[in-house]
mmCIF file of C-alpha atoms in Angstrom:
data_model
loop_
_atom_site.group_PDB
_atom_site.id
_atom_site.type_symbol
_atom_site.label_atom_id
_atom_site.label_comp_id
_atom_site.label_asym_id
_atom_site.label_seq_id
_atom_site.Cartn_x
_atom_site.Cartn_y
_atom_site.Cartn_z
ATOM 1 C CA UNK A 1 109.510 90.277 103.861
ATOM 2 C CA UNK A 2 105.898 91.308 104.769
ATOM 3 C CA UNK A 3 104.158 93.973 103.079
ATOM 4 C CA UNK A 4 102.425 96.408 105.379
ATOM 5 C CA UNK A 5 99.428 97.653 103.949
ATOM 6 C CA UNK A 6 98.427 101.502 103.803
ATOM 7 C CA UNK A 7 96.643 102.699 106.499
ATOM 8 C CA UNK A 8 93.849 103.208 105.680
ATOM 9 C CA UNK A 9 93.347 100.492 103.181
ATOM 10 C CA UNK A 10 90.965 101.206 100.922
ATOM 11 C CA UNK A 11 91.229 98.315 98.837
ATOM 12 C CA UNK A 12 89.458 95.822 100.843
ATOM 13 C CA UNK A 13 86.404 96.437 98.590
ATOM 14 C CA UNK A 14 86.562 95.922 94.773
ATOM 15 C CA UNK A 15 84.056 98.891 94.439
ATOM 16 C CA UNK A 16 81.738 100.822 96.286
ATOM 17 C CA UNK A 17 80.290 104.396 96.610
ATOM 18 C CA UNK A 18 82.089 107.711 96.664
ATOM 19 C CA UNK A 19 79.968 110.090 98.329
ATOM 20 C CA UNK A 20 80.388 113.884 98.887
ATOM 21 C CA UNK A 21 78.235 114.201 102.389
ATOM 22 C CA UNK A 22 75.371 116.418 101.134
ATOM 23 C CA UNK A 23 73.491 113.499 99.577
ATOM 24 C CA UNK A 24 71.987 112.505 102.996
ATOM 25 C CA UNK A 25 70.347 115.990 103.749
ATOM 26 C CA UNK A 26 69.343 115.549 99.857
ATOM 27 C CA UNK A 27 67.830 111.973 100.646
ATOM 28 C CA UNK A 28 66.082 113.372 103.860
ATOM 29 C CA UNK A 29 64.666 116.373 102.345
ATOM 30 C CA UNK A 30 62.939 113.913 99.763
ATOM 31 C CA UNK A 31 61.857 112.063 102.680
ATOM 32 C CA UNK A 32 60.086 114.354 104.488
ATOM 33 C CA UNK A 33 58.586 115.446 101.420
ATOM 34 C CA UNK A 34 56.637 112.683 101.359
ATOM 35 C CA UNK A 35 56.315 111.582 98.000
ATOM 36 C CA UNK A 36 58.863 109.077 96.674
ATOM 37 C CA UNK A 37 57.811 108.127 93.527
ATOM 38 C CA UNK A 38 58.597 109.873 89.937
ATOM 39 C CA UNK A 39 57.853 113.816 91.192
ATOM 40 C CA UNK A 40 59.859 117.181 90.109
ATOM 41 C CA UNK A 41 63.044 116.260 92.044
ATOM 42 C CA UNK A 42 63.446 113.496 88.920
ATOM 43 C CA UNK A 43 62.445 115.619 86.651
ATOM 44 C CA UNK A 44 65.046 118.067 87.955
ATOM 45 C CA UNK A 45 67.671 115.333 87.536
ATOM 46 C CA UNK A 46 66.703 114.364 84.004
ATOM 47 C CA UNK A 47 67.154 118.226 82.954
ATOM 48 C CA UNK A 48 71.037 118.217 84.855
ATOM 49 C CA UNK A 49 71.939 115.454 82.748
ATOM 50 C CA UNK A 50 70.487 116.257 79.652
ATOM 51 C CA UNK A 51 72.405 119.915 80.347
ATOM 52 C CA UNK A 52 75.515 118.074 81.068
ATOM 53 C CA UNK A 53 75.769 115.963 78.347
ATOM 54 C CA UNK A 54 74.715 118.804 75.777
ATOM 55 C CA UNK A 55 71.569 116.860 74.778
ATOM 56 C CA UNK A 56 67.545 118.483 74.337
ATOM 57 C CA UNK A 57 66.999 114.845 77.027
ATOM 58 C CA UNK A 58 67.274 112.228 79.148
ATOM 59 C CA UNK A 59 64.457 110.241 80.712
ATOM 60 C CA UNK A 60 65.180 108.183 83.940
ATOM 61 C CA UNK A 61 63.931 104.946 85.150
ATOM 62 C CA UNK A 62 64.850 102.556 87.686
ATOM 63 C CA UNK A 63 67.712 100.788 86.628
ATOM 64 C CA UNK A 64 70.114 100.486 83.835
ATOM 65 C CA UNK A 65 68.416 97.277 82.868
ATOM 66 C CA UNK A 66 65.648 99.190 82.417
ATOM 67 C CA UNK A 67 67.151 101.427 80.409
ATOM 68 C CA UNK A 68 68.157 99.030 78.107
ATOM 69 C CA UNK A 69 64.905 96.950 78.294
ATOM 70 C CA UNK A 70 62.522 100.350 77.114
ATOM 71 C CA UNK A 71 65.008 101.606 74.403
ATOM 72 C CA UNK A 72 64.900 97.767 73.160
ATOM 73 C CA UNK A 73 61.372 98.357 73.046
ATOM 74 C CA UNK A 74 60.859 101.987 72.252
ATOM 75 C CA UNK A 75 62.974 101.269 69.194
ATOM 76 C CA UNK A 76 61.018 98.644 67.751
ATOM 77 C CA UNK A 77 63.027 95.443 68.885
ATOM 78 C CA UNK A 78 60.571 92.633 69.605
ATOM 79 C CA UNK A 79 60.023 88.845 68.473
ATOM 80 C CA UNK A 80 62.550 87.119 65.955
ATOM 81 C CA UNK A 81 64.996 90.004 65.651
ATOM 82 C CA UNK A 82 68.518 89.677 66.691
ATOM 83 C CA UNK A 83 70.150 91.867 68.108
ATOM 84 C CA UNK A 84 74.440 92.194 68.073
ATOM 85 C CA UNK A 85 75.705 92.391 71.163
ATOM 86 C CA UNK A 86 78.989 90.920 72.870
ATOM 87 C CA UNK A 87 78.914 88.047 74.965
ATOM 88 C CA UNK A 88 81.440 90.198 77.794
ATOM 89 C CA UNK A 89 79.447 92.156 79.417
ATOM 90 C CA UNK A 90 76.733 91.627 82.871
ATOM 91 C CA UNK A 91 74.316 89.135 82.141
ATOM 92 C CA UNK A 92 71.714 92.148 82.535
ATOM 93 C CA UNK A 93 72.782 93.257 79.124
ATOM 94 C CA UNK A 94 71.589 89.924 77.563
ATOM 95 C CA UNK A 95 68.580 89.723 79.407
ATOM 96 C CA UNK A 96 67.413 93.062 78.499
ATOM 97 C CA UNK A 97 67.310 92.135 74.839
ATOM 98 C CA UNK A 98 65.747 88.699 75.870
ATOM 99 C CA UNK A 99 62.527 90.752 77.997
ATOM 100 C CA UNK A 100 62.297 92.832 74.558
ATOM 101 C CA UNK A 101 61.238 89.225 72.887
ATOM 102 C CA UNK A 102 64.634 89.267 70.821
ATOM 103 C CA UNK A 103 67.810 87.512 70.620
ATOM 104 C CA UNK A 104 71.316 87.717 71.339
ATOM 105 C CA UNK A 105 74.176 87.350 68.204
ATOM 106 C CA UNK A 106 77.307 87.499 70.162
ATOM 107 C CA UNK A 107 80.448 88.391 68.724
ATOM 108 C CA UNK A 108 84.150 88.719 69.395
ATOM 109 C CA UNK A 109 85.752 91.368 71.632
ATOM 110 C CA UNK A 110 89.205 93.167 71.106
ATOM 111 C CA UNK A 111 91.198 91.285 73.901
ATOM 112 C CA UNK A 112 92.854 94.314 74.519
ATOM 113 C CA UNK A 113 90.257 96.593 74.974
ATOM 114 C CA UNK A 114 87.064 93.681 75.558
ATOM 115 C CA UNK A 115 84.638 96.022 73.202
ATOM 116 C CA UNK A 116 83.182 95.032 70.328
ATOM 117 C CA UNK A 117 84.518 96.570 66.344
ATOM 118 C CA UNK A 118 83.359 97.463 63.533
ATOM 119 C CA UNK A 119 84.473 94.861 61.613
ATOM 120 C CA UNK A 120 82.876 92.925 63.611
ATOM 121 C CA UNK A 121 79.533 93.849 63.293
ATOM 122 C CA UNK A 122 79.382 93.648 59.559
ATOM 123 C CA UNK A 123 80.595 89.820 59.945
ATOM 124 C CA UNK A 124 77.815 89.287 62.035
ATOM 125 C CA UNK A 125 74.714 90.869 60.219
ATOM 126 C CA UNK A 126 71.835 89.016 59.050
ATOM 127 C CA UNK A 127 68.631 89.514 57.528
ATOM 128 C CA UNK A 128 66.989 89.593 61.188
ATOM 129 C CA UNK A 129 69.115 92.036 62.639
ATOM 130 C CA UNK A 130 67.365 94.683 64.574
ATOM 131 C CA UNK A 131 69.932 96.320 66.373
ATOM 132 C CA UNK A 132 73.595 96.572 67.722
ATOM 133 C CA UNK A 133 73.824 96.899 71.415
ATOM 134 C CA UNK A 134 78.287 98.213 71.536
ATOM 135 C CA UNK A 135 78.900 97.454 75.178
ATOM 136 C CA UNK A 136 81.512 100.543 76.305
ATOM 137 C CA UNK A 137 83.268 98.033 78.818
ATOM 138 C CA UNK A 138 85.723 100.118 81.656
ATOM 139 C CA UNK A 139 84.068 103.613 80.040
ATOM 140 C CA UNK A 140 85.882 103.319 76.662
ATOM 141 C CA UNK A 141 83.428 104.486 73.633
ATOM 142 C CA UNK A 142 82.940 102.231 71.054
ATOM 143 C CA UNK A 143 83.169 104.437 67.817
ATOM 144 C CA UNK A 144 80.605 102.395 64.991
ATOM 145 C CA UNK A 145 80.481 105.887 62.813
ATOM 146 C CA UNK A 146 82.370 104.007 59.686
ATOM 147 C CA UNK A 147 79.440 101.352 59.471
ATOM 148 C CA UNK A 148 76.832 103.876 60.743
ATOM 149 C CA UNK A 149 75.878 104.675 57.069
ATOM 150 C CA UNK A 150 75.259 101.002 56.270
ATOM 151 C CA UNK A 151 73.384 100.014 59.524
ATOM 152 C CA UNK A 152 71.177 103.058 58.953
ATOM 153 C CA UNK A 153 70.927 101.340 55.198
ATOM 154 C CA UNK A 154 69.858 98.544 56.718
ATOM 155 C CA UNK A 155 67.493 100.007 59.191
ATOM 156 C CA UNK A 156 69.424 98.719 62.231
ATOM 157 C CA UNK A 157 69.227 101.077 65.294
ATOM 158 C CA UNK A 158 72.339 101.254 67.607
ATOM 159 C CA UNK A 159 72.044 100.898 71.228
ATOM 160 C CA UNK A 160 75.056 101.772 73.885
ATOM 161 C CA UNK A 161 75.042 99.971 76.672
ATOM 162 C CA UNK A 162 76.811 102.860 78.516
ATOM 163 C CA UNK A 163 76.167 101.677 81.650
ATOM 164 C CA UNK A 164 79.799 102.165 82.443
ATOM 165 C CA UNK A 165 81.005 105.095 80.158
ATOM 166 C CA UNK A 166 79.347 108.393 81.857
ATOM 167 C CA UNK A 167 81.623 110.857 81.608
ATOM 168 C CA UNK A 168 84.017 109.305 78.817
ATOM 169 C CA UNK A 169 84.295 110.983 75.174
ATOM 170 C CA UNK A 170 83.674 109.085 71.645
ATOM 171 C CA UNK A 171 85.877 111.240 68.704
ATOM 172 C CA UNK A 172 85.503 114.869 70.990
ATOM 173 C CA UNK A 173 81.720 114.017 71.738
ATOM 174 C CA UNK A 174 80.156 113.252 75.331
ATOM 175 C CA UNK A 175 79.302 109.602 75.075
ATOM 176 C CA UNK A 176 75.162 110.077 75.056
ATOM 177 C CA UNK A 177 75.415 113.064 72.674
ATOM 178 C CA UNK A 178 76.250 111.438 69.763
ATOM 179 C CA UNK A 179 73.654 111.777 67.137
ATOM 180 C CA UNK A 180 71.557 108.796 66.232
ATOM 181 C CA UNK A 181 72.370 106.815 68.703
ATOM 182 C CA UNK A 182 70.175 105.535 71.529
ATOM 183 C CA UNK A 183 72.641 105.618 74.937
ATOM 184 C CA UNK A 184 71.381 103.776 78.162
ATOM 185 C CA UNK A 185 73.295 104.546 80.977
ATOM 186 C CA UNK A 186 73.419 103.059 84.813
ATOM 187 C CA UNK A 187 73.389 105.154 88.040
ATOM 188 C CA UNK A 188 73.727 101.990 90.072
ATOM 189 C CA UNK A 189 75.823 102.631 93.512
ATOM 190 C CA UNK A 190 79.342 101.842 91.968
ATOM 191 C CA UNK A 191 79.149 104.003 88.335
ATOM 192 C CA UNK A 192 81.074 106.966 87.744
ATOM 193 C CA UNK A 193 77.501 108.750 88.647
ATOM 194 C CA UNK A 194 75.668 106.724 91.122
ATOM 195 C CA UNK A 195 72.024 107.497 92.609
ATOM 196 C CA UNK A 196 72.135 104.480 94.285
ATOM 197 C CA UNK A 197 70.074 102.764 92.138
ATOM 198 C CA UNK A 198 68.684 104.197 88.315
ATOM 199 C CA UNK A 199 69.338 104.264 84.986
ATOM 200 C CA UNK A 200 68.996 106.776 82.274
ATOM 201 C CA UNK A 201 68.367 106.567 78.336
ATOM 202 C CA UNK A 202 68.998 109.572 75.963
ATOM 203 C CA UNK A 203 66.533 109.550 73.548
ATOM 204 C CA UNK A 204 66.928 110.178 69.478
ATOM 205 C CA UNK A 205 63.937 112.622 69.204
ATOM 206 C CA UNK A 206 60.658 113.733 71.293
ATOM 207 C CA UNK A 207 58.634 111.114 70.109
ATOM 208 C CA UNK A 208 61.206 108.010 71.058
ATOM 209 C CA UNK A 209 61.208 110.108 74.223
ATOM 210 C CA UNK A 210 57.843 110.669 74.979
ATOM 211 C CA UNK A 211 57.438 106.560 74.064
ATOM 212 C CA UNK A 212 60.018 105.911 76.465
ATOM 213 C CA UNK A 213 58.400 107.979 79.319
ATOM 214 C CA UNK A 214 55.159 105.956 78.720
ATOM 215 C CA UNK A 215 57.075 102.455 78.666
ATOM 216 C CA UNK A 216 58.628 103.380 82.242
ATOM 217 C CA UNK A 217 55.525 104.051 83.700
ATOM 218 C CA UNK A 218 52.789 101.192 82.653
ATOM 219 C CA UNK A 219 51.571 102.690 79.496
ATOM 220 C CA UNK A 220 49.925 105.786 81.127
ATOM 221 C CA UNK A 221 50.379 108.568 79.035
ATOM 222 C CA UNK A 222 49.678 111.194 81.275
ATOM 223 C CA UNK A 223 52.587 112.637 83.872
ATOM 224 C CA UNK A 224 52.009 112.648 87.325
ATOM 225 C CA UNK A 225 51.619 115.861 87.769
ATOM 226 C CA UNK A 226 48.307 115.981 85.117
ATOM 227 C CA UNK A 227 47.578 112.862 86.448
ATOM 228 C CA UNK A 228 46.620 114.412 89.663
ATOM 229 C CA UNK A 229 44.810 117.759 88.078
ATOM 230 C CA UNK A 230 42.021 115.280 86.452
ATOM 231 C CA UNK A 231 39.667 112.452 87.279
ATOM 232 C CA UNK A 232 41.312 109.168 85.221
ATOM 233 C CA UNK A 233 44.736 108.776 83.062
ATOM 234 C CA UNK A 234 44.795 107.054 79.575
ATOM 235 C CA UNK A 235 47.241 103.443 79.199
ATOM 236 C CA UNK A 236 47.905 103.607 75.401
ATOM 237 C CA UNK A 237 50.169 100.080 75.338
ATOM 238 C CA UNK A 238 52.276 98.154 77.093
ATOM 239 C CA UNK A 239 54.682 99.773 80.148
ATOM 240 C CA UNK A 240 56.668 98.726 82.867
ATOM 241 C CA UNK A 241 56.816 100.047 86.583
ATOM 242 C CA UNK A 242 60.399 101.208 85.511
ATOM 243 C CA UNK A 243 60.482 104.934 86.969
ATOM 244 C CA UNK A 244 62.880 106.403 89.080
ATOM 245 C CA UNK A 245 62.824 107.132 92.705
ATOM 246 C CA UNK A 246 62.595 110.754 94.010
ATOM 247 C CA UNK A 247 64.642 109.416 96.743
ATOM 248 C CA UNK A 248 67.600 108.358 94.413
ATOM 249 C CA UNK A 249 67.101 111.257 92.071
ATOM 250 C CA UNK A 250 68.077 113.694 94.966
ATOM 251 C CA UNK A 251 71.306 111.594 95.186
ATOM 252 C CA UNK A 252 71.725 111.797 91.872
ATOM 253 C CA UNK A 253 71.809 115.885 91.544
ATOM 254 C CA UNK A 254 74.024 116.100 94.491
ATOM 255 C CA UNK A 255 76.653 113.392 92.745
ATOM 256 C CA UNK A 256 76.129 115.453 89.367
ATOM 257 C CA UNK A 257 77.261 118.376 90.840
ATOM 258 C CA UNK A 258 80.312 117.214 92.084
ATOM 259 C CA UNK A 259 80.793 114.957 88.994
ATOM 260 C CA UNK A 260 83.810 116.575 87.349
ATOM 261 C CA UNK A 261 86.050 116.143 91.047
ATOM 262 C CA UNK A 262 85.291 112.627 90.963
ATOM 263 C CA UNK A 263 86.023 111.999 86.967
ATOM 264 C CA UNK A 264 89.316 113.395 87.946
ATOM 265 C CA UNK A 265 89.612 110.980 90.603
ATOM 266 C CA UNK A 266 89.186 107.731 88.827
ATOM 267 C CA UNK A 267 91.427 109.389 86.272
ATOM 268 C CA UNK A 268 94.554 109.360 88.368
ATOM 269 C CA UNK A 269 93.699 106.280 90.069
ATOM 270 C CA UNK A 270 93.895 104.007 86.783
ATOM 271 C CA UNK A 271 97.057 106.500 85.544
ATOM 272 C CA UNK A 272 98.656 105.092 89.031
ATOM 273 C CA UNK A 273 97.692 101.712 88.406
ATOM 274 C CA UNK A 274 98.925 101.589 84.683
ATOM 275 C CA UNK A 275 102.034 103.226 86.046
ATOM 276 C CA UNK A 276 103.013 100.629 88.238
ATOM 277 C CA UNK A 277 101.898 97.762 86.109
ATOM 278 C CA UNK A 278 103.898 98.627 83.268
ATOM 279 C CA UNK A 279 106.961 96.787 85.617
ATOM 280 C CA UNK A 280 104.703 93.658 86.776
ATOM 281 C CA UNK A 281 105.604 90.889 84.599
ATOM 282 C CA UNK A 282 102.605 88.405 83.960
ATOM 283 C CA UNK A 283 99.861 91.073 84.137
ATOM 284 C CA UNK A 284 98.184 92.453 80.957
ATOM 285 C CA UNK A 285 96.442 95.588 81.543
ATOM 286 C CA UNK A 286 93.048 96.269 79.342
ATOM 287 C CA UNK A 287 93.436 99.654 77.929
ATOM 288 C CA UNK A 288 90.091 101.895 78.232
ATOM 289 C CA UNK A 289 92.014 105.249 76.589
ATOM 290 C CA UNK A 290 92.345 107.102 79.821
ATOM 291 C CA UNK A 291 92.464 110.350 77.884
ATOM 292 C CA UNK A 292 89.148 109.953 76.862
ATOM 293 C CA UNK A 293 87.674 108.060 79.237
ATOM 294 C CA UNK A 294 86.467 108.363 82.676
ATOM 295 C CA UNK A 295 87.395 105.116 84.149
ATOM 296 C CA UNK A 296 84.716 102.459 85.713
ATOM 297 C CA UNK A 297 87.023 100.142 86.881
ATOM 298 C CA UNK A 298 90.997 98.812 85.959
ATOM 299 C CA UNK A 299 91.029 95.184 84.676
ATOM 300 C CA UNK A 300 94.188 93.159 83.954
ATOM 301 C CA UNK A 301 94.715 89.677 82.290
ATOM 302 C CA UNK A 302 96.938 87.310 84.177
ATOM 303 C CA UNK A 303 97.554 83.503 83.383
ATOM 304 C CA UNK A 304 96.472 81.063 86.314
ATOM 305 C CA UNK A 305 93.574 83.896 87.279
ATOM 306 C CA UNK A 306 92.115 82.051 90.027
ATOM 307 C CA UNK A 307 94.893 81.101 91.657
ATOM 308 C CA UNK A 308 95.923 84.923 91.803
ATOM 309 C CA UNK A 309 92.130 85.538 92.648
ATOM 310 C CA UNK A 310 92.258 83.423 95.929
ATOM 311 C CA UNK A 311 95.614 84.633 97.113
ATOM 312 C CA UNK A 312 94.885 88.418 96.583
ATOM 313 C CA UNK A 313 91.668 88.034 98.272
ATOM 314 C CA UNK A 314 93.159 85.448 100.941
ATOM 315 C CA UNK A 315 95.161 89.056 101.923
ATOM 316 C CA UNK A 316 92.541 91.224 101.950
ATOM 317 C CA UNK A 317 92.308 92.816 98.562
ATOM 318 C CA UNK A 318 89.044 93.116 96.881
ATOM 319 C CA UNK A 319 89.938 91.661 93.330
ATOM 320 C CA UNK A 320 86.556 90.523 90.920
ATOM 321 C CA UNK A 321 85.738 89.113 87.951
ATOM 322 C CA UNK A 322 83.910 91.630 85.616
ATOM 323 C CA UNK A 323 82.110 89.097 84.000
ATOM 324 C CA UNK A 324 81.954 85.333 83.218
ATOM 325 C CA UNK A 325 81.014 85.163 78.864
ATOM 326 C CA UNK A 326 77.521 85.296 78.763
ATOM 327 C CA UNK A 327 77.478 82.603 75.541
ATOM 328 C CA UNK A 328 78.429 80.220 77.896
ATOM 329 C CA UNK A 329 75.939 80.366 80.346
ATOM 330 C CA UNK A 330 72.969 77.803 81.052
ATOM 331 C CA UNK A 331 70.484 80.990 80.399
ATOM 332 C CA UNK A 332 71.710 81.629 76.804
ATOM 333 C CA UNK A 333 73.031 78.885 75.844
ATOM 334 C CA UNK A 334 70.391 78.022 73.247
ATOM 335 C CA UNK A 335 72.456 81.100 71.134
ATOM 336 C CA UNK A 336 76.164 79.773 72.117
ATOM 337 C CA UNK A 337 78.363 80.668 69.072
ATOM 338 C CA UNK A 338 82.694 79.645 69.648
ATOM 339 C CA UNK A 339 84.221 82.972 70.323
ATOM 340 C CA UNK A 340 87.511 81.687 71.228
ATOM 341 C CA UNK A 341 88.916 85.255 72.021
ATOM 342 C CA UNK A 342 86.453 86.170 74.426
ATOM 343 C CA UNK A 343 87.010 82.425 75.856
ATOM 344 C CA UNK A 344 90.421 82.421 76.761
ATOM 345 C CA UNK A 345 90.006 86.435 77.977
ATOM 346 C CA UNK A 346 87.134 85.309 80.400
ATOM 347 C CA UNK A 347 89.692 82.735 82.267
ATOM 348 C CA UNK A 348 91.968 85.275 82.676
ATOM 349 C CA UNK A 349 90.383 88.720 83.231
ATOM 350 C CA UNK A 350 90.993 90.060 86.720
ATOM 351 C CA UNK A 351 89.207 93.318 88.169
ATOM 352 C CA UNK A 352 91.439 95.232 90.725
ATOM 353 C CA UNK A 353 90.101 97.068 93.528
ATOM 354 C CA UNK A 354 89.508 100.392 91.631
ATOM 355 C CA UNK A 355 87.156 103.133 93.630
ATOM 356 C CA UNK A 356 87.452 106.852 93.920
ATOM 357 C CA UNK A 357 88.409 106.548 97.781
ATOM 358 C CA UNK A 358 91.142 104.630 97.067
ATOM 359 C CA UNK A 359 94.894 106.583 96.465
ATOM 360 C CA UNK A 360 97.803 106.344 94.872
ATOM 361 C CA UNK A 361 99.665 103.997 97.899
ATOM 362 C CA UNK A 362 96.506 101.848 97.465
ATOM 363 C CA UNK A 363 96.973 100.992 94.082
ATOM 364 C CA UNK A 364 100.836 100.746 94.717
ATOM 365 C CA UNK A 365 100.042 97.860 97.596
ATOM 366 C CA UNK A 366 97.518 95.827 95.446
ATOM 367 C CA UNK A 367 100.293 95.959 92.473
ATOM 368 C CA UNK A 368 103.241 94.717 94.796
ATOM 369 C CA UNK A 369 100.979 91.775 95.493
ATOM 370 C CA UNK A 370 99.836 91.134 92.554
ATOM 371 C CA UNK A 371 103.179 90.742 91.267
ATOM 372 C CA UNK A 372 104.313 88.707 94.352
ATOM 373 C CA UNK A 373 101.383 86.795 93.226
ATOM 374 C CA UNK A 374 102.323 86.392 89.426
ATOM 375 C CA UNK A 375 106.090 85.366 90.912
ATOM 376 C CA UNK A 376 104.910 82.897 92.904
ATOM 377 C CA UNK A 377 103.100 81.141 89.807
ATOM 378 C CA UNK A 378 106.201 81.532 87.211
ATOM 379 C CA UNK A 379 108.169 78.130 86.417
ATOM 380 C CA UNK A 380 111.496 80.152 87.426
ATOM 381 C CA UNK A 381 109.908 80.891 90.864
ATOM 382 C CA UNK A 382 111.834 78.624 93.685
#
């Protein structure tokens, strides 16, 4: 029996943009203003985010590298610290901290939800440890406030990687609003909020903010605006070319504005998902706490992975791998520690195609052939 596929399929793709139609006039009105650099269109972003989130700011750069790479820096994190951090996660995670002159300790994930504990982290401190960079993998929060009194203690800084977790809630709070914490997001062109390409960090206080604004733009002090009002500009240390783009910050305010219709969205698509693979034997799903979170993508563990991997994608379904261990790679291998957990969860993690455009009879297809998939593999199967 041949499964048709929905028409249209939207699950060709394992992610891509959701767009609302006004961010083209947006992009085009930047154009033809002519400047495309860091201008009052970002700085009109910054301020919607920092408003959204309930926060005094947010200062955008170019990436969510970036982000990570200046709060690294703008918190102190340089040469012979270590910094905590687990090995699942995009290898721009790991070398963020490696740019900042530090070095990775990676730890053990929950298989269940593939974010880092508590627990955890107190195994894993030493006498150089800088900081601890929770990775909020899918959008889930990682909630540290037990140990947060002993880190501070210990004058260790914590660092989200939130590249994936706009939107989602940590204990009530928007994740980037919780105090004491420095939170680096992504606005790459598959987050929850995409302008194509950025990144955003949420600074502790107006100094770390006003250092971070100088590390994203080589050192200079001055804004652009004053910049242009005088005859030179001052370069008090070092600084990256690490701002954002007026072009992708008028993306960015359209895709804020509509950012509630799509968190609602991804909600129901992972609530579909989870629905039907509660009946698909074989597949595990990672949980990301749907009620708090607003979903980046819906990730399952399933024995034989690449097998599955080749025949989903052999019918046209856009399955990935979000993301080989990190402690195992050539790059870092130099700090490979056995995590056996986060091992055995790398051969099996599977990403399903999981995007705002997709619906309900998307995510209904994929799981039907998923589970053909899973039958195929099982002893029993004839």
């Amino acid at each position: 029996m041949t499964m048709a596929a929905p028409d249209p399929f939207e699950a060709a793709e394992n992610a891509r943009p959701f767009l609302h139609g006004q961010e083209a006039t947006a992009m085009t009105e930047a154009l033809q203003a002519g400047q495309y650099g860091h201008n009052l269109l970002v700085e009109q972003f910054e301020q919607s985010v920092a408003a959204y989130l309930g926060v005094s700011d947010m200062v955008a750069v170019s990436s969510g590298t970036a982000a990570l790479h200046v709060a690294l820096l703008a918190a102190g994190v340089g040469p012979g610290d270590e910094v905590i951090v687990p090995s699942q996660t995009y290898c721009a995670t790991i070398h963020a901290i490696v740019a900042s002159g530090a070095h990775p300790r990676f730890i053990e994930i929950n298989p269940k939800t593939l974010c880092i504990e508590a627990h955890e982290v107190l195994a894993a401190l030493t006498p150089t440890t800088r900081a601890v960079l929770p990775v909020l993998y899918g959008g889930r929060a990682v909630d540290l406030s037990s140990i947060r009194n002993e880190l501070t203690e210990r004058r260790i800084v914590v660092i989200e990687d939130a590249a994936h977790a706009f939107g989602s809630r940590c204990a009530g709070i928007l994740v980037g609003a919780q105090p004491g914490v420095l939170t680096c997001f992504s606005f790459g062109p598959i987050k929850n909020l995409t302008c194509g390409q950025g990144g955003g960090v949420v600074p502790r206080t107006a100094a770390e903010a006003d250092a971070l604004r100088s590390l994203r733009a080589l050192g200079i002090t001055q804004s652009q605006h004053q910049r242009a009002a005088t005859t030179s500009y001052t370069v008090e240390g070092f600084g990256l070319r690490a701002t954002m783009s007026a072009l992708n910050a008028a993306v960015g305010v359209v895709q804020l504005q509509q950012f509630e219709a799509v968190a609602a969205k991804r909600k129901d698509l992972w609530r579909a998902y989870a629905s039907r693979l509660r009946t698909c034997a074989g597949a595990s799903l990672v949980d990301v706490d749907v009620d708090r979170t607003v979903p980046f993508n819906c990730v399952v563990h399933v024995d034989d992975r690449d097998r599955v991997f080749t025949e989903l994608r052999e019918l046209g379904i856009g399955v990935g791998v979000h993301y080989p261990p990190n402690h195992i790679q050539p790059a870092f291998e130099r700090w490979y520690r056995p995590l056996p957990i986060t091992e055995q969860s790398g051969q099996q993690l599977m990403s399903l195609p999981f995007h705002p455009a997709m619906t309900e009879e998307d995510a209904r297809y994929v799981c039907l052939a998923l589970a053909r998939a899973l039958r195929k593999g099982s002893p029993c199967a004839s």
